[in-house]
Amino acid sequence: MKYLFTLFLCGIVFNTFSQDVLSIRKKHYNLDETLAINGYDPVAYFKEGKAIKGKKELGTVVFEGVSYRFSKTENKEAFKKTPASFEPQYGGWCAYAMGNDGTKVEVDPETFKIIDGKLYLFYNKLFTNTLKTWNKNEPTLKKQADANWQKIFH
């Protein structure tokens, strides 16, 4: 009986934790409803080295409350195996802004950089390409962005 009660309590704690993570992700991630990266394929950044729009007809994969689209079935299957490894950093917000002052700034999904196997997205509009500024001081900005995101996300 003690074993069943312990399992029951663990289930409640896990379910509560899962709901908290989902609500935090939905609140703090850069989403259109639940769709991430404006519908761009997260795997294409890594496999093709460029930003490619996902296709509606391939459906979506939901990872911890966030939906992703894909440009081809192989990318969708790769994402299903290790979804966290393809998600953009800082919830899909501009990496430069997160490092500069900890703000959530929209991105141009076609302006990106892969650093140590992770995807970083940047704002690029109105003659302002934050990737160029990021590149001038990447180590410091990345460290600050990591710290700022931890404050927001936790």
mmCIF file of C-alpha atoms in Angstrom:
data_model
loop_
_atom_site.group_PDB
_atom_site.id
_atom_site.type_symbol
_atom_site.label_atom_id
_atom_site.label_comp_id
_atom_site.label_asym_id
_atom_site.label_seq_id
_atom_site.Cartn_x
_atom_site.Cartn_y
_atom_site.Cartn_z
ATOM 1 C CA MET A 1 0.000 0.000 0.000
ATOM 2 C CA LYS A 2 2.870 2.387 0.825
ATOM 3 C CA TYR A 3 4.341 1.695 -2.615
ATOM 4 C CA LEU A 4 1.101 2.634 -4.394
ATOM 5 C CA PHE A 5 0.772 5.810 -2.324
ATOM 6 C CA THR A 6 4.367 6.794 -3.150
ATOM 7 C CA LEU A 7 3.739 6.187 -6.857
ATOM 8 C CA PHE A 8 0.568 8.263 -6.636
ATOM 9 C CA LEU A 9 2.437 11.177 -5.004
ATOM 10 C CA CYS A 10 5.262 10.972 -7.541
ATOM 11 C CA GLY A 11 2.686 11.124 -10.335
ATOM 12 C CA ILE A 12 1.111 14.247 -8.862
ATOM 13 C CA VAL A 13 4.491 15.958 -8.417
ATOM 14 C CA PHE A 14 5.611 15.026 -11.962
ATOM 15 C CA ASN A 15 2.312 16.140 -13.494
ATOM 16 C CA THR A 16 2.444 19.455 -11.632
ATOM 17 C CA PHE A 17 6.071 19.959 -12.694
ATOM 18 C CA SER A 18 5.189 19.134 -16.309
ATOM 19 C CA GLN A 19 2.314 21.612 -16.325
ATOM 20 C CA ASP A 20 4.574 24.300 -14.830
ATOM 21 C CA VAL A 21 7.228 23.746 -17.515
ATOM 22 C CA LEU A 22 4.585 23.865 -20.262
ATOM 23 C CA SER A 23 3.031 27.084 -18.990
ATOM 24 C CA ILE A 24 6.452 28.723 -18.530
ATOM 25 C CA ARG A 25 7.497 27.741 -22.066
ATOM 26 C CA LYS A 26 4.247 29.046 -23.561
ATOM 27 C CA LYS A 27 4.584 32.282 -21.597
ATOM 28 C CA HIS A 28 8.245 33.011 -22.338
ATOM 29 C CA TYR A 29 8.920 31.476 -25.759
ATOM 30 C CA ASN A 30 8.652 33.449 -28.997
ATOM 31 C CA LEU A 31 5.545 31.780 -30.397
ATOM 32 C CA ASP A 32 2.711 32.436 -32.794
ATOM 33 C CA GLU A 33 0.028 30.706 -30.710
ATOM 34 C CA THR A 34 2.121 27.578 -30.062
ATOM 35 C CA LEU A 35 4.152 27.627 -33.316
ATOM 36 C CA ALA A 36 7.885 28.308 -32.957
ATOM 37 C CA ILE A 37 10.313 30.032 -35.343
ATOM 38 C CA ASN A 38 7.487 31.476 -37.465
ATOM 39 C CA GLY A 39 6.999 27.985 -38.893
ATOM 40 C CA TYR A 40 10.613 27.503 -40.009
ATOM 41 C CA ASP A 41 12.105 24.001 -39.852
ATOM 42 C CA PRO A 42 14.466 23.824 -36.830
ATOM 43 C CA VAL A 43 16.360 20.838 -38.235
ATOM 44 C CA ALA A 44 17.085 22.521 -41.586
ATOM 45 C CA TYR A 45 19.365 25.046 -39.875
ATOM 46 C CA PHE A 46 21.629 22.161 -38.872
ATOM 47 C CA LYS A 47 21.243 19.743 -41.782
ATOM 48 C CA GLU A 48 20.992 22.188 -44.702
ATOM 49 C CA GLY A 49 22.763 25.152 -43.150
ATOM 50 C CA LYS A 50 19.929 27.510 -44.023
ATOM 51 C CA ALA A 51 16.497 28.631 -42.908
ATOM 52 C CA ILE A 52 13.684 26.774 -44.680
ATOM 53 C CA LYS A 53 9.970 27.236 -44.050
ATOM 54 C CA GLY A 54 8.176 24.169 -42.742
ATOM 55 C CA LYS A 55 5.302 22.720 -44.738
ATOM 56 C CA LYS A 56 1.816 22.710 -43.213
ATOM 57 C CA GLU A 57 1.005 19.462 -45.004
ATOM 58 C CA LEU A 58 3.709 17.638 -43.014
ATOM 59 C CA GLY A 59 1.953 18.560 -39.790
ATOM 60 C CA THR A 60 3.678 19.630 -36.605
ATOM 61 C CA VAL A 61 5.547 18.015 -33.762
ATOM 62 C CA VAL A 62 4.810 19.349 -30.296
ATOM 63 C CA PHE A 63 7.659 19.308 -27.805
ATOM 64 C CA GLU A 64 6.799 20.413 -24.279
ATOM 65 C CA GLY A 65 3.925 22.581 -25.481
ATOM 66 C CA VAL A 66 5.796 24.177 -28.409
ATOM 67 C CA SER A 67 4.907 23.246 -32.015
ATOM 68 C CA TYR A 68 7.421 22.920 -34.844
ATOM 69 C CA ARG A 69 6.981 22.503 -38.597
ATOM 70 C CA PHE A 70 9.312 20.767 -41.012
ATOM 71 C CA SER A 71 10.348 21.069 -44.641
ATOM 72 C CA LYS A 72 10.733 17.331 -45.114
ATOM 73 C CA THR A 73 9.837 14.092 -43.375
ATOM 74 C CA GLU A 74 13.469 13.212 -42.562
ATOM 75 C CA ASN A 75 13.818 16.422 -40.568
ATOM 76 C CA LYS A 76 10.586 15.752 -38.720
ATOM 77 C CA GLU A 77 11.819 12.278 -37.761
ATOM 78 C CA ALA A 78 15.229 13.615 -36.652
ATOM 79 C CA PHE A 79 13.488 16.181 -34.439
ATOM 80 C CA LYS A 80 11.304 13.503 -32.821
ATOM 81 C CA LYS A 81 14.441 11.609 -31.743
ATOM 82 C CA THR A 82 16.173 14.554 -29.995
ATOM 83 C CA PRO A 83 13.893 17.604 -30.003
ATOM 84 C CA ALA A 84 15.793 19.629 -27.396
ATOM 85 C CA SER A 85 18.939 19.559 -29.541
ATOM 86 C CA PHE A 86 17.176 21.458 -32.363
ATOM 87 C CA GLU A 87 15.281 24.100 -30.404
ATOM 88 C CA PRO A 88 16.507 27.688 -30.724
ATOM 89 C CA GLN A 89 18.238 29.195 -27.712
ATOM 90 C CA TYR A 90 16.509 31.760 -25.487
ATOM 91 C CA GLY A 91 13.067 30.573 -26.505
ATOM 92 C CA GLY A 92 13.610 31.767 -30.062
ATOM 93 C CA TRP A 93 14.149 35.426 -29.104
ATOM 94 C CA CYS A 94 17.018 37.524 -30.446
ATOM 95 C CA ALA A 95 20.269 36.277 -28.922
ATOM 96 C CA TYR A 96 21.898 39.700 -29.151
ATOM 97 C CA ALA A 97 19.066 41.462 -27.279
ATOM 98 C CA MET A 98 19.032 38.728 -24.640
ATOM 99 C CA GLY A 99 22.754 39.276 -24.096
ATOM 100 C CA ASN A 100 22.723 43.038 -24.367
ATOM 101 C CA ASP A 101 19.929 43.824 -21.914
ATOM 102 C CA GLY A 102 17.841 40.691 -21.355
ATOM 103 C CA THR A 103 14.906 41.776 -23.520
ATOM 104 C CA LYS A 104 12.712 39.608 -25.699
ATOM 105 C CA VAL A 105 13.083 40.950 -29.224
ATOM 106 C CA GLU A 106 11.535 39.460 -32.374
ATOM 107 C CA VAL A 107 13.824 37.743 -34.860
ATOM 108 C CA ASP A 108 14.282 37.270 -38.556
ATOM 109 C CA PRO A 109 14.343 33.437 -38.748
ATOM 110 C CA GLU A 110 16.698 33.706 -41.721
ATOM 111 C CA THR A 111 19.348 35.457 -39.607
ATOM 112 C CA PHE A 112 20.937 32.780 -37.450
ATOM 113 C CA LYS A 113 24.133 31.207 -36.237
ATOM 114 C CA ILE A 114 24.988 27.715 -35.014
ATOM 115 C CA ILE A 115 27.374 27.850 -32.042
ATOM 116 C CA ASP A 116 28.580 24.643 -30.402
ATOM 117 C CA GLY A 117 25.666 22.709 -31.917
ATOM 118 C CA LYS A 118 23.006 25.180 -30.762
ATOM 119 C CA LEU A 119 20.765 27.479 -32.806
ATOM 120 C CA TYR A 120 20.805 31.235 -32.144
ATOM 121 C CA LEU A 121 18.396 33.615 -33.899
ATOM 122 C CA PHE A 122 18.767 37.366 -34.469
ATOM 123 C CA TYR A 123 16.814 40.510 -35.267
ATOM 124 C CA ASN A 124 17.495 41.814 -38.776
ATOM 125 C CA LYS A 125 15.245 44.653 -39.966
ATOM 126 C CA LEU A 126 15.396 48.342 -40.763
ATOM 127 C CA PHE A 127 19.139 48.420 -41.409
ATOM 128 C CA THR A 128 19.867 46.676 -38.095
ATOM 129 C CA ASN A 129 21.405 43.211 -38.229
ATOM 130 C CA THR A 130 22.146 42.213 -34.636
ATOM 131 C CA LEU A 131 24.147 39.172 -35.757
ATOM 132 C CA LYS A 132 26.897 41.541 -36.912
ATOM 133 C CA THR A 133 26.995 43.208 -33.497
ATOM 134 C CA TRP A 134 26.863 39.824 -31.747
ATOM 135 C CA ASN A 135 29.876 38.613 -33.721
ATOM 136 C CA LYS A 136 31.971 41.546 -32.459
ATOM 137 C CA ASN A 137 31.554 40.504 -28.810
ATOM 138 C CA GLU A 138 30.135 36.971 -28.895
ATOM 139 C CA PRO A 139 31.766 35.469 -25.760
ATOM 140 C CA THR A 140 30.576 38.258 -23.465
ATOM 141 C CA LEU A 141 27.123 38.552 -25.041
ATOM 142 C CA LYS A 142 26.582 34.780 -24.947
ATOM 143 C CA LYS A 143 27.508 34.608 -21.271
ATOM 144 C CA GLN A 144 25.169 37.516 -20.462
ATOM 145 C CA ALA A 145 22.383 36.041 -22.616
ATOM 146 C CA ASP A 146 22.647 32.692 -20.818
ATOM 147 C CA ALA A 147 22.388 34.439 -17.433
ATOM 148 C CA ASN A 148 19.521 36.689 -18.534
ATOM 149 C CA TRP A 149 17.542 33.764 -19.966
ATOM 150 C CA GLN A 150 17.951 31.839 -16.711
ATOM 151 C CA LYS A 151 16.438 34.806 -14.834
ATOM 152 C CA ILE A 152 13.469 34.945 -17.225
ATOM 153 C CA PHE A 153 12.852 31.240 -17.610
ATOM 154 C CA HIS A 154 13.246 30.102 -14.024
#
